[in-house]
PDB file of C-alpha atoms and ligand atoms in Angstrom:
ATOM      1  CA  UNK A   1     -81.560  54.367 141.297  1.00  0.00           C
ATOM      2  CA  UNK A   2     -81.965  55.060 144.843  1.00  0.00           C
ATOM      3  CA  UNK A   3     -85.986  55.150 144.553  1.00  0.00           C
ATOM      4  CA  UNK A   4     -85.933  52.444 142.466  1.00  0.00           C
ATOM      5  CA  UNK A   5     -84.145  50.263 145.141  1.00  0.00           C
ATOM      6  CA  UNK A   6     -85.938  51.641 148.113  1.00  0.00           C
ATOM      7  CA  UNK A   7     -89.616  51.643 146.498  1.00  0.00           C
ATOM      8  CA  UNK A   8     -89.528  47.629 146.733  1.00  0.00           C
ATOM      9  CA  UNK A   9     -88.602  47.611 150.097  1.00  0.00           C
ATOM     10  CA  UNK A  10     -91.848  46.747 151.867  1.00  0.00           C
ATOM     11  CA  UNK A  11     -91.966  48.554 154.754  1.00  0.00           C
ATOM     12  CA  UNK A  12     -94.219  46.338 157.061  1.00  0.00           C
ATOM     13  CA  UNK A  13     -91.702  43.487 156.627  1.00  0.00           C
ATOM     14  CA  UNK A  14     -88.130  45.039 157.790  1.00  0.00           C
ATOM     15  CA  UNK A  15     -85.976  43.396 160.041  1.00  0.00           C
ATOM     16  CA  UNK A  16     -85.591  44.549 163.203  1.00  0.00           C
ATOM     17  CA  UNK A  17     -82.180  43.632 163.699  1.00  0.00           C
ATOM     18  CA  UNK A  18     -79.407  44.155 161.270  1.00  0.00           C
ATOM     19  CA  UNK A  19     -76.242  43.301 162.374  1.00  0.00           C
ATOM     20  CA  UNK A  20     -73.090  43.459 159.998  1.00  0.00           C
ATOM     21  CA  UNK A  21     -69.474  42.343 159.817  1.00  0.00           C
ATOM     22  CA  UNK A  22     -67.719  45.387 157.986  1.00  0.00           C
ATOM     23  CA  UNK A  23     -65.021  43.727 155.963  1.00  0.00           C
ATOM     24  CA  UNK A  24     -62.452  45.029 153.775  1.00  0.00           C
ATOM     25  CA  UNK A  25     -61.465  48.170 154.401  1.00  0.00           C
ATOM     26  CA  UNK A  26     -57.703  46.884 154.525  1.00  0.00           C
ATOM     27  CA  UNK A  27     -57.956  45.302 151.002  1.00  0.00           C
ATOM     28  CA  UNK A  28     -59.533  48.110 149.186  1.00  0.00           C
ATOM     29  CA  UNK A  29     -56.744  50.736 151.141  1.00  0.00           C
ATOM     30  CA  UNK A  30     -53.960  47.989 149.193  1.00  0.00           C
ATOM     31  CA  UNK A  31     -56.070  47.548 146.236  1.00  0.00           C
ATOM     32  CA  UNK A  32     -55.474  51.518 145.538  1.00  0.00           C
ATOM     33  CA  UNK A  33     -51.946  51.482 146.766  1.00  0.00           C
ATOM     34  CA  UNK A  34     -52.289  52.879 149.885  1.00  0.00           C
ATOM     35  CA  UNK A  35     -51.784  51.837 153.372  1.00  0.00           C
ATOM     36  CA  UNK A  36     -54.620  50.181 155.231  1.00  0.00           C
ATOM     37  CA  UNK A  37     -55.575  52.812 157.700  1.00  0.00           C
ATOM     38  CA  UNK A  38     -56.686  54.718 154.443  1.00  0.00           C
ATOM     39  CA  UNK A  39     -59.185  52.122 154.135  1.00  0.00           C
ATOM     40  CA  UNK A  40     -60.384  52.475 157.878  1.00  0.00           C
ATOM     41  CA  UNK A  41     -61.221  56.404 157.724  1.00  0.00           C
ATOM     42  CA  UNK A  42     -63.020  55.842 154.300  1.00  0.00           C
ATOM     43  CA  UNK A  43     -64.794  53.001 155.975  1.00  0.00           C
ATOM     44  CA  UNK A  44     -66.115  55.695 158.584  1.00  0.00           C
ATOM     45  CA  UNK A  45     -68.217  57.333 155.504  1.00  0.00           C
ATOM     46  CA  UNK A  46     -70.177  54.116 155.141  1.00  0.00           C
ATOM     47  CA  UNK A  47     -70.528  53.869 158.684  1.00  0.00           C
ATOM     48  CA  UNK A  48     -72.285  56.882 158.491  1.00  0.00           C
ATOM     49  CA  UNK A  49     -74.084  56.414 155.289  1.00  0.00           C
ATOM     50  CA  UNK A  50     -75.358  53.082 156.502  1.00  0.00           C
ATOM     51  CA  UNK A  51     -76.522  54.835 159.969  1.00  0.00           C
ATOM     52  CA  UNK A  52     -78.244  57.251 158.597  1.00  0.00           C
ATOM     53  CA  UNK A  53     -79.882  54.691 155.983  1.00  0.00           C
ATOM     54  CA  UNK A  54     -80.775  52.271 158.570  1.00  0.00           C
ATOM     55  CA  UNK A  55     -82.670  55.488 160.664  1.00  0.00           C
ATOM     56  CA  UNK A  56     -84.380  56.557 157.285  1.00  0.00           C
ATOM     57  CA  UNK A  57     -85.778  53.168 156.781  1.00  0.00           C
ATOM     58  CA  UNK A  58     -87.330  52.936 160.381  1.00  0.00           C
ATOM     59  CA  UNK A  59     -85.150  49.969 161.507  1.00  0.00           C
ATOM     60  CA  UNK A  60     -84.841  49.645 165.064  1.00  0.00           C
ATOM     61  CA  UNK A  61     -81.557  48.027 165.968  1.00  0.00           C
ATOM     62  CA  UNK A  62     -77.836  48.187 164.115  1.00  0.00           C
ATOM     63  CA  UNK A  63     -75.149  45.879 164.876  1.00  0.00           C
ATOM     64  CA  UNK A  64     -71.842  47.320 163.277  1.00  0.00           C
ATOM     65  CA  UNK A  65     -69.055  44.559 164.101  1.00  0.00           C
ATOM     66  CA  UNK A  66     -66.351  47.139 164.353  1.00  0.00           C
ATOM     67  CA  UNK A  67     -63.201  45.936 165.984  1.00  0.00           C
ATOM     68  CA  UNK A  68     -63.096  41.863 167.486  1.00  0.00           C
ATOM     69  CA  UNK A  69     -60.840  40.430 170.373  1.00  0.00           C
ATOM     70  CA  UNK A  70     -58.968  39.027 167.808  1.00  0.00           C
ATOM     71  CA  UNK A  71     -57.762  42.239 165.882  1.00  0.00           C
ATOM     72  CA  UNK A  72     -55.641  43.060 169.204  1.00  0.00           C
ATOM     73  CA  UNK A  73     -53.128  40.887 167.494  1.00  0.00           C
ATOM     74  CA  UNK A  74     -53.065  42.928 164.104  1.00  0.00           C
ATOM     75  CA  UNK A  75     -49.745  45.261 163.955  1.00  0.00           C
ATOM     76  CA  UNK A  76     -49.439  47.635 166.780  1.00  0.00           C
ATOM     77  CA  UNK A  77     -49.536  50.809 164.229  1.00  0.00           C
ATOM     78  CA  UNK A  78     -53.061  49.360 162.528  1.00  0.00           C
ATOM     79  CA  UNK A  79     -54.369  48.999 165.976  1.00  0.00           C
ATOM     80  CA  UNK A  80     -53.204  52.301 167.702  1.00  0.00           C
ATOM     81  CA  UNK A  81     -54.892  53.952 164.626  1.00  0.00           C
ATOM     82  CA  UNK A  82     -57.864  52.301 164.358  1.00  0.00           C
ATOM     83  CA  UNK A  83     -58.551  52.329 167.916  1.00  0.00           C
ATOM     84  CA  UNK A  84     -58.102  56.534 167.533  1.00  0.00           C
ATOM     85  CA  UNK A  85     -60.282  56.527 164.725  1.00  0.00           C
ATOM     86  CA  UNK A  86     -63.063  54.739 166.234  1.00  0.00           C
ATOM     87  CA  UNK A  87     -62.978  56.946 169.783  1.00  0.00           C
ATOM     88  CA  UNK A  88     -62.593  60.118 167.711  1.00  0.00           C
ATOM     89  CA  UNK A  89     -65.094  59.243 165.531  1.00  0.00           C
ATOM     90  CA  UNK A  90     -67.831  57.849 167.849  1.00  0.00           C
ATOM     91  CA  UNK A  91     -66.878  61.427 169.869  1.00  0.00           C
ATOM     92  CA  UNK A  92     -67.267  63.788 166.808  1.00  0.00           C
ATOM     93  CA  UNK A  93     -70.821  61.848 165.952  1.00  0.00           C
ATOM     94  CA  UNK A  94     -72.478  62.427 169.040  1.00  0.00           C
ATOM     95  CA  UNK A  95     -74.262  65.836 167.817  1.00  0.00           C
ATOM     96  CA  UNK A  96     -75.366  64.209 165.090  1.00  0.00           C
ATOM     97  CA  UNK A  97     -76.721  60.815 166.893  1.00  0.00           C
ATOM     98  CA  UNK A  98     -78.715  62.997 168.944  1.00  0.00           C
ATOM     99  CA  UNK A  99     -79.814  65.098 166.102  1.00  0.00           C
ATOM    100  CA  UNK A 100     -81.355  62.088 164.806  1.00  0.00           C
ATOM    101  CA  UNK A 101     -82.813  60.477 167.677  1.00  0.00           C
ATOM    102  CA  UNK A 102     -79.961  57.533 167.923  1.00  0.00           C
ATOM    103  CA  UNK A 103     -78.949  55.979 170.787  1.00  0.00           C
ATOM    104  CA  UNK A 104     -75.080  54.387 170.930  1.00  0.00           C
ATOM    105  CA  UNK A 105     -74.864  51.068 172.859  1.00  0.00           C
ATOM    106  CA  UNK A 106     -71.190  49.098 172.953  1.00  0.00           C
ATOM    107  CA  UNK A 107     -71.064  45.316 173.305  1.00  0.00           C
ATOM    108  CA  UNK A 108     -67.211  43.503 173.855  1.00  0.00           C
ATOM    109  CA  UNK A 109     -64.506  43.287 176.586  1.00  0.00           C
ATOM    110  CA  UNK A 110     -63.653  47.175 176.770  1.00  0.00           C
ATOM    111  CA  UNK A 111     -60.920  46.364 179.889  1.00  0.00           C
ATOM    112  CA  UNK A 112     -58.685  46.044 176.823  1.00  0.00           C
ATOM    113  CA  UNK A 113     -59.241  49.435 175.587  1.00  0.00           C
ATOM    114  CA  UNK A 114     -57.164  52.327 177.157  1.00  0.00           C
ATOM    115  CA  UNK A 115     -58.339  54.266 180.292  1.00  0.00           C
ATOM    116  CA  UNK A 116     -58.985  57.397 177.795  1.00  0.00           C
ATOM    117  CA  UNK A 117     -61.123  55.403 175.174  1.00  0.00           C
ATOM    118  CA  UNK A 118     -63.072  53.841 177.266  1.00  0.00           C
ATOM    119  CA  UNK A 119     -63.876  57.082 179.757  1.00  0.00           C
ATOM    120  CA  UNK A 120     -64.671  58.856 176.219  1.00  0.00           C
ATOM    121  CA  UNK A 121     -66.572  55.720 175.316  1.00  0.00           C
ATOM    122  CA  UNK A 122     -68.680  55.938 177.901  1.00  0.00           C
ATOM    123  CA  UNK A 123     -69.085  60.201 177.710  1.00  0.00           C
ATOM    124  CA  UNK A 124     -71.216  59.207 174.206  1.00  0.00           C
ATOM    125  CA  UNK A 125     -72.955  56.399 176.133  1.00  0.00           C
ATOM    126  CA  UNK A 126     -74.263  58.210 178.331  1.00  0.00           C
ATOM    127  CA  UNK A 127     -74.635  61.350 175.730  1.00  0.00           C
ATOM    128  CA  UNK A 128     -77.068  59.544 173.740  1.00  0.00           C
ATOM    129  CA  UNK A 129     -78.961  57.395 176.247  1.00  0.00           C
ATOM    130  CA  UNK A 130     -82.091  59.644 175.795  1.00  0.00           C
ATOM    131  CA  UNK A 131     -82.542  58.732 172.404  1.00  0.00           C
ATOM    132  CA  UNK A 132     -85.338  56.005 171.354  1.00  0.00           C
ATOM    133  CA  UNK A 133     -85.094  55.786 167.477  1.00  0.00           C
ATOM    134  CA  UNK A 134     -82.453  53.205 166.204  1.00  0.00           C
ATOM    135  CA  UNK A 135     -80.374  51.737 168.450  1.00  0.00           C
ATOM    136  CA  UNK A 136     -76.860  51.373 166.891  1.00  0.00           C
ATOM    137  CA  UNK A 137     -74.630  48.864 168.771  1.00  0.00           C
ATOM    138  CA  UNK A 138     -70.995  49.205 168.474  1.00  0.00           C
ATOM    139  CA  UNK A 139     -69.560  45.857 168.319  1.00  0.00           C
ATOM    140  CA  UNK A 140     -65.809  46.674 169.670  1.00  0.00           C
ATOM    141  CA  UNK A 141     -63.564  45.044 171.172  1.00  0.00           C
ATOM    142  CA  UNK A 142     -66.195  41.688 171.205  1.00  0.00           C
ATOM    143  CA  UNK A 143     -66.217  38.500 170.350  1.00  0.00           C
ATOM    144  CA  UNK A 144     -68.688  35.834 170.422  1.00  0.00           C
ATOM    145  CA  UNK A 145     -66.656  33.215 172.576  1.00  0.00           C
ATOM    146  CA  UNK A 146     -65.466  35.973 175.130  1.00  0.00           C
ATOM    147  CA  UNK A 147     -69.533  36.749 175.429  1.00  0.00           C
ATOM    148  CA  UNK A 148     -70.371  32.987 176.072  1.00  0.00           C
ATOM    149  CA  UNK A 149     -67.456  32.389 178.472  1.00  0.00           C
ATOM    150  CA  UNK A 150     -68.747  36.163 180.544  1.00  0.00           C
ATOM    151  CA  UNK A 151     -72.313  34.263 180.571  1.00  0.00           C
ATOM    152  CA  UNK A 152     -71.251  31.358 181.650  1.00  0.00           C
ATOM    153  CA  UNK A 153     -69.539  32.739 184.265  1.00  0.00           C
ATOM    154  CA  UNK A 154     -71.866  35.518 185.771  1.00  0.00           C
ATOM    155  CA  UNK A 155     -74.838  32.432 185.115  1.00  0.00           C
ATOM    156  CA  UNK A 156     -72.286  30.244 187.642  1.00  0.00           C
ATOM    157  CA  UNK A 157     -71.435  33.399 189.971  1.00  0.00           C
ATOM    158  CA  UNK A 158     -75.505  33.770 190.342  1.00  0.00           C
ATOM    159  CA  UNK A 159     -75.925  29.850 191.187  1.00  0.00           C
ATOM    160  CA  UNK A 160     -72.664  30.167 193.951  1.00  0.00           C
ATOM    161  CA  UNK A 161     -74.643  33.082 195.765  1.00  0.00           C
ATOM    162  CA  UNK A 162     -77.921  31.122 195.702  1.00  0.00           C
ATOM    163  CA  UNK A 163     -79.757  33.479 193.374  1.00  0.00           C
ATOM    164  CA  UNK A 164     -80.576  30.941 190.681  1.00  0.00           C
ATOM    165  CA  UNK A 165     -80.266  26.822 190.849  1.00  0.00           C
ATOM    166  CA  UNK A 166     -79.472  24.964 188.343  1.00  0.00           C
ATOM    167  CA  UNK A 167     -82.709  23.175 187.785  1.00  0.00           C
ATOM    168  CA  UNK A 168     -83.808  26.927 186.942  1.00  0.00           C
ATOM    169  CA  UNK A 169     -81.769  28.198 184.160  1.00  0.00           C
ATOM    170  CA  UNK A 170     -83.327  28.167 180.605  1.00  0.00           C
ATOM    171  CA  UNK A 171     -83.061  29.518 177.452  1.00  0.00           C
ATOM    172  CA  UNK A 172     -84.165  32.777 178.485  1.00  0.00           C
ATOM    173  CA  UNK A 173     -81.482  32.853 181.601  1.00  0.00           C
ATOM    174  CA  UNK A 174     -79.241  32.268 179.283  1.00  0.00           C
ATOM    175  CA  UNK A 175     -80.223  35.380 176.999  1.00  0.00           C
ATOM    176  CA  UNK A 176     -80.458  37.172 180.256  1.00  0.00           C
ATOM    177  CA  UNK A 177     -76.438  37.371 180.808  1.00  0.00           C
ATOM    178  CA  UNK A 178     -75.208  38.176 176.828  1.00  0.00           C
ATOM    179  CA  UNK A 179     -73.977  41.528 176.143  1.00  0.00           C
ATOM    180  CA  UNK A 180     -76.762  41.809 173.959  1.00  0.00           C
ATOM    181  CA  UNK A 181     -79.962  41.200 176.645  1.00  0.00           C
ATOM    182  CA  UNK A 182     -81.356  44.557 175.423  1.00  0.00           C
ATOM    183  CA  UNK A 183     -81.717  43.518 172.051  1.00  0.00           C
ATOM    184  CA  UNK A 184     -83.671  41.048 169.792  1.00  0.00           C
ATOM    185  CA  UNK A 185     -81.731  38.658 167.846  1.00  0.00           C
ATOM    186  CA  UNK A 186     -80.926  39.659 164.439  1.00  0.00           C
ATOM    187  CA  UNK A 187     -83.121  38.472 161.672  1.00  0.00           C
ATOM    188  CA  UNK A 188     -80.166  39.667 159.139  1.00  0.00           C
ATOM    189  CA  UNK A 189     -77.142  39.452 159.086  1.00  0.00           C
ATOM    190  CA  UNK A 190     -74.352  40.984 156.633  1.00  0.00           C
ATOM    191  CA  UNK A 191     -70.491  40.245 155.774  1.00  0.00           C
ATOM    192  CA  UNK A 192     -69.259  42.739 153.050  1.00  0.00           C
ATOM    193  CA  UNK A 193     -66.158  41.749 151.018  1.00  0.00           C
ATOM    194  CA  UNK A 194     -66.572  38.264 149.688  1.00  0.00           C
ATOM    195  CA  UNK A 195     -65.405  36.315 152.533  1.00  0.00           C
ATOM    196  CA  UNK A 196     -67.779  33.580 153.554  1.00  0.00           C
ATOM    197  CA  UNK A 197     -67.497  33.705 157.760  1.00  0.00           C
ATOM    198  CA  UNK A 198     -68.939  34.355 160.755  1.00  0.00           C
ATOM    199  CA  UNK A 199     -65.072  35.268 162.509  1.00  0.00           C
ATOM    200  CA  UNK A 200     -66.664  34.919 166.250  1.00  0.00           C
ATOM    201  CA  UNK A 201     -69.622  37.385 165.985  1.00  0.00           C
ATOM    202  CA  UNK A 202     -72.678  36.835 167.680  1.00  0.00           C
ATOM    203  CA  UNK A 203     -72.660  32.852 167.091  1.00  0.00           C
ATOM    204  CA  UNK A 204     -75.646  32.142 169.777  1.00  0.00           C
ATOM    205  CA  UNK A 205     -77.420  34.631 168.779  1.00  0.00           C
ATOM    206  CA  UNK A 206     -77.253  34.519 164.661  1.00  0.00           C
ATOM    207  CA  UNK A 207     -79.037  31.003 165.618  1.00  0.00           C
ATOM    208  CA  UNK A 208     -81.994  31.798 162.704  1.00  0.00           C
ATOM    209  CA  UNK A 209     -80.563  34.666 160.885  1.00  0.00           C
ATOM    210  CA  UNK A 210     -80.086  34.924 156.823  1.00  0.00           C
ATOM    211  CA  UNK A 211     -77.089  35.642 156.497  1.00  0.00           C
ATOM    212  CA  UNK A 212     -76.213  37.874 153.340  1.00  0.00           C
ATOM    213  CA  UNK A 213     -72.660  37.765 151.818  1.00  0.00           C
ATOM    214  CA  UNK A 214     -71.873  40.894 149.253  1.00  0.00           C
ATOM    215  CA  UNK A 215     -68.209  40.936 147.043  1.00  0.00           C
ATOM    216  CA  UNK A 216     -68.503  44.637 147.538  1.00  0.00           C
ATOM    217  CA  UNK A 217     -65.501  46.008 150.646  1.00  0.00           C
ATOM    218  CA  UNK A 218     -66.807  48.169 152.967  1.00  0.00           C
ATOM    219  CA  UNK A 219     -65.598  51.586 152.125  1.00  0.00           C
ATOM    220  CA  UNK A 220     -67.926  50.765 149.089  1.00  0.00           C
ATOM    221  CA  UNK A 221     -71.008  49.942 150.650  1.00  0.00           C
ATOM    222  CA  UNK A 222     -73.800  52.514 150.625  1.00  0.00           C
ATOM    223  CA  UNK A 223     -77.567  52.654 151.361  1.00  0.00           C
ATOM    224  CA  UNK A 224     -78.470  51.005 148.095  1.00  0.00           C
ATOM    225  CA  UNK A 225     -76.239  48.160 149.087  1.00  0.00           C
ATOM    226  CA  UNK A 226     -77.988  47.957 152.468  1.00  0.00           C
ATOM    227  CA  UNK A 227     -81.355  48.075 150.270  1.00  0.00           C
ATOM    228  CA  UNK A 228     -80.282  45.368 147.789  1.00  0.00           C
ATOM    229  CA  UNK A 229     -79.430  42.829 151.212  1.00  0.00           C
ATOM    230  CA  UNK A 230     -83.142  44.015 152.583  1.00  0.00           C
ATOM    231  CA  UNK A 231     -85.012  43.142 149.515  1.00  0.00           C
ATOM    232  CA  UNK A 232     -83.198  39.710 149.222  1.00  0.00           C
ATOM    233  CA  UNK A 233     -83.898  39.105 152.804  1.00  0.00           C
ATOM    234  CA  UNK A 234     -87.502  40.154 152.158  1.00  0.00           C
ATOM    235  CA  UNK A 235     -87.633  36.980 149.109  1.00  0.00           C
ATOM    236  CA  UNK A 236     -86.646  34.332 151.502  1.00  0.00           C
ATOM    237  CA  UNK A 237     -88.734  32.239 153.693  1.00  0.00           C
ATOM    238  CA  UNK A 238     -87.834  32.127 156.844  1.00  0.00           C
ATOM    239  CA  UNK A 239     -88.868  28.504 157.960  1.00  0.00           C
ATOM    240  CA  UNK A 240     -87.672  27.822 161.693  1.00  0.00           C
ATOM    241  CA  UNK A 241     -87.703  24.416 161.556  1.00  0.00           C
ATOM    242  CA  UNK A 242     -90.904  23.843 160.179  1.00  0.00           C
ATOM    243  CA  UNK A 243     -92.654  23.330 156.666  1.00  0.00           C
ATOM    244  CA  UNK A 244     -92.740  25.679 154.107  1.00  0.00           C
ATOM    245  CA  UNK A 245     -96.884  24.996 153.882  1.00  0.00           C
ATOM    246  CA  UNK A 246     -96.855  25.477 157.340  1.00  0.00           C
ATOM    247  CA  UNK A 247     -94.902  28.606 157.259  1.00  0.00           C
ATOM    248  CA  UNK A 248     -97.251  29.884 154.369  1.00  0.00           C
ATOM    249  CA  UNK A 249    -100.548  28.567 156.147  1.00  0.00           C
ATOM    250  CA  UNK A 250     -99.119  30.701 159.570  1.00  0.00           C
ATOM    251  CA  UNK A 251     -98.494  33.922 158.107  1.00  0.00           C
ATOM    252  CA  UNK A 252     -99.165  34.503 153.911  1.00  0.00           C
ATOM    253  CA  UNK A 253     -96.575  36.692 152.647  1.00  0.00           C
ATOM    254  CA  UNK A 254     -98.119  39.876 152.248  1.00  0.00           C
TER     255      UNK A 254
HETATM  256  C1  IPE B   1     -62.500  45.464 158.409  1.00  0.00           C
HETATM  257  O1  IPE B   1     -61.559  45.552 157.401  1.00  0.00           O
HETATM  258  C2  IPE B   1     -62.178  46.326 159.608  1.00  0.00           C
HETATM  259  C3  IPE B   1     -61.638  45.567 160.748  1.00  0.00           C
HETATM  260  C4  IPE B   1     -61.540  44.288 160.833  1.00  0.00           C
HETATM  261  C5  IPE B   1     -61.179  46.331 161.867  1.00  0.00           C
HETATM  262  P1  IPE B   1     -60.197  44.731 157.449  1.00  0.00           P
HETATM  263  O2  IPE B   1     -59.187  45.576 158.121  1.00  0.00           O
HETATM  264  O3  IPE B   1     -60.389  43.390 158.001  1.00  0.00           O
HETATM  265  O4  IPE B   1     -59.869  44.648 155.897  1.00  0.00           O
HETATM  266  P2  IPE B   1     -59.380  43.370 155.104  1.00  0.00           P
HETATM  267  O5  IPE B   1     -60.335  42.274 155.397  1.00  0.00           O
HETATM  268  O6  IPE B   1     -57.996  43.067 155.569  1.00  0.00           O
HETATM  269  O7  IPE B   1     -59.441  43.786 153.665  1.00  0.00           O
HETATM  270  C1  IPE B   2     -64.053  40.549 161.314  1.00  0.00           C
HETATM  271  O1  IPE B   2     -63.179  40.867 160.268  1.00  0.00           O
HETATM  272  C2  IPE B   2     -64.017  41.606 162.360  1.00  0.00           C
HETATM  273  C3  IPE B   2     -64.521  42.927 161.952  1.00  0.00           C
HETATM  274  C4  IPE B   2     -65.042  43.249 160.800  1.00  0.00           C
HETATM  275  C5  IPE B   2     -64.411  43.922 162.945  1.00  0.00           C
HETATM  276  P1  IPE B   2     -61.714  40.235 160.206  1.00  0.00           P
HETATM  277  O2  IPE B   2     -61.095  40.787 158.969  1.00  0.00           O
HETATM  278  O3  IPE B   2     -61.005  40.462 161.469  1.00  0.00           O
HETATM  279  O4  IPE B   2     -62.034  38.688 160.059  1.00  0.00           O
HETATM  280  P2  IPE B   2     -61.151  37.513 159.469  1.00  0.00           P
HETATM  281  O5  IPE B   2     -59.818  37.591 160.140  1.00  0.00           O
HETATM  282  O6  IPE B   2     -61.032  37.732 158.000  1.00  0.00           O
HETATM  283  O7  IPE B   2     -61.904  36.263 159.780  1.00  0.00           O
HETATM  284 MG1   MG B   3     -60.892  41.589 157.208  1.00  0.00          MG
END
C-alpha cells in the first residue's frame, strides 16, 4: 500500500511548503470515550509519523498548526496539558530532529507561554539550528491576525525612526516583517477532520495555496494520508490568475 501510494508521487513536482491545520484530536479522544487530552498524546504519533514522512520525501518546509491564540480560551485543564505535552514533546524530539538533519523553527506570540516553556522552547531552537534538511515550523501559540497586526506595527515602528517611508513599502516589505520571512509560502495546505476552515492560520500567506480538506482526525493521519493530499495536489493546475493554455504553454506538465 505504502509503495503503491508513494510510487506516483513524482518527485520533481513536490511542494515545497506544506503547512497543515491538525484537527481532531479532541473528537476522536470522545469518539472512543475518553477524555480529550487522550486524543492530544495520540496526535503526537502522527506528528511524528508525518515528520519523518515529510523528511523521507525530500520536502523542504513543514508547517504543523499546533496550538492558535484562540485555544488560550479552551478549559484551563485542556490547556495546562496540552501546553506540557507540546514542551515535553518538542524537548524529548530533539535527538531525533538532529538525527535526521531537521531544524525546529516556532512562529506565534510565545509572551503567552510560561517563562519555563518558552526558555525550553528556545533550548530546542537553538539545539537544532545546525540542521539544513526540512525545516519544521511549529505553529504555537499563532494566529494569522496577531501576525498581521505585529507587521503592521514593526512596518509603522520602521517608518517613525526614518528607516523606511511610506512611498517605499511593497509587497516584499510587507513579507519582510511576518513571522514567516524565512520561509516560502505554502503551495499546500491541509485541514484534517472534515471541517471546512482556515481558523486564522496563515491567511496572507495561503494567498495561492490548494487547500486539501481530509474527513480523517488527526490521530489517524499517517504518511499515506500525507501521500494521498500530495498526489491530488500534483493533479491540479495551479493557474495564478491566468489561463489554463497559458499555464500549459508556460510550463507542460511533465
Ligand atoms: C486539534 O484538535 C488540536 C488543537 C486544536 C490544539 P482539537 O482539540 O481541535 O480537536 P477537535 O476539533 O475538538 O476534535
Ligand atoms: C485550529 O483548530 C487550530 C489548531 C489545529 C491548532 P481549532 O479546533 O482550534 O479550530 P476551530 O475552533 O474548529 O475553528
Ligand atoms: Mg478542533
Amino acid at each position: 500500500m505504502d509503495q503503491g501510494l508513494i510510487s506516483q508521487i513524482n518527485l520533481q513536482r513536490l511542494p515545497r511548503h506544506i503547512a497543515i491545520i491538525m484537527d481532531g484530536n479532541g473528537r476522536w479522544a470522545e469518539e472512543k470515550g475518553k477524555d480529550r487530552l487522550y486524543g492530544h498524546y495520540h496526535g503526537v504519533e502522527s506528528v511524528r509519523n508525518i515528520v519523518e514522512g515529510a523528511a523521507e520525501l525530500g520536502i523542504q518546509f513543514l508547517t504543523l498548526y499546533a496550538f492558535s491564540t484562540e485555544n488560550w480560551d479552551r478549559p484551563p485543564l485542556e490547556v495546562e496539558g496540552l501546553m506540557h505535552l507540546l514542551v515535553e514533546t518538542i524537548r524529548k524530539e530533539v535527538p531525533t530532529l538532529n538525527k535526521n538533519n531537521i531544524r525546529l523553527h516556532v512562529i506565534g506570540d510565545l509572551e503567552l507561554l510560561p517563562a519555563q516553556a518558552r526558555q525550553e522552547m528556545q533550548e530546542a531552537l537553538d539545539l537544532t539550528a545546525a540542521n539544513n534538511g526540512l525545516q519544521l515550523i511549529m505553529a504555537l501559540s499563532y494566529s494569522s491576525r496577531w501576525e498581521l497586526v505585529q507587521a503592521a506595527k514593526s512596518i509603522a515602528a520602521a517608518v517613525q525612526t526614518g528607516k523606511l517611508s511610506t512611498s517605499e513599502i511593497t509587497q516584499e516589505t510587507f513579507r519582510e516583517h511576518l513571522a514567516t520571512r524565512a520561509f516560502p509560502d505554502p503551495e499546500l495546505m491541509i485541514r484534517t477532520s472534515g471541517e471546512y476552515r482556515i481558523s486564522n492560520f496563515l491567511l496572507y500567506q495561503l494567498a495561492y495555496a490548494e487547500l486539501y480538506f481530509t474527513p480523517t482526525r488527526w490521530p489517524d493521519f499517517r504518511k499515506n494520508n500525507l501521500y494521498e493530499a500530495i498526489i491530488d495536489f500534483q493533479n491540479r493546475e495551479r493557474r495564478f490568475g491566468k489561463t489554463g493554455q497559458q499555464i500549459q504553454q508556460e510550463a507542460p506538465i511533465v
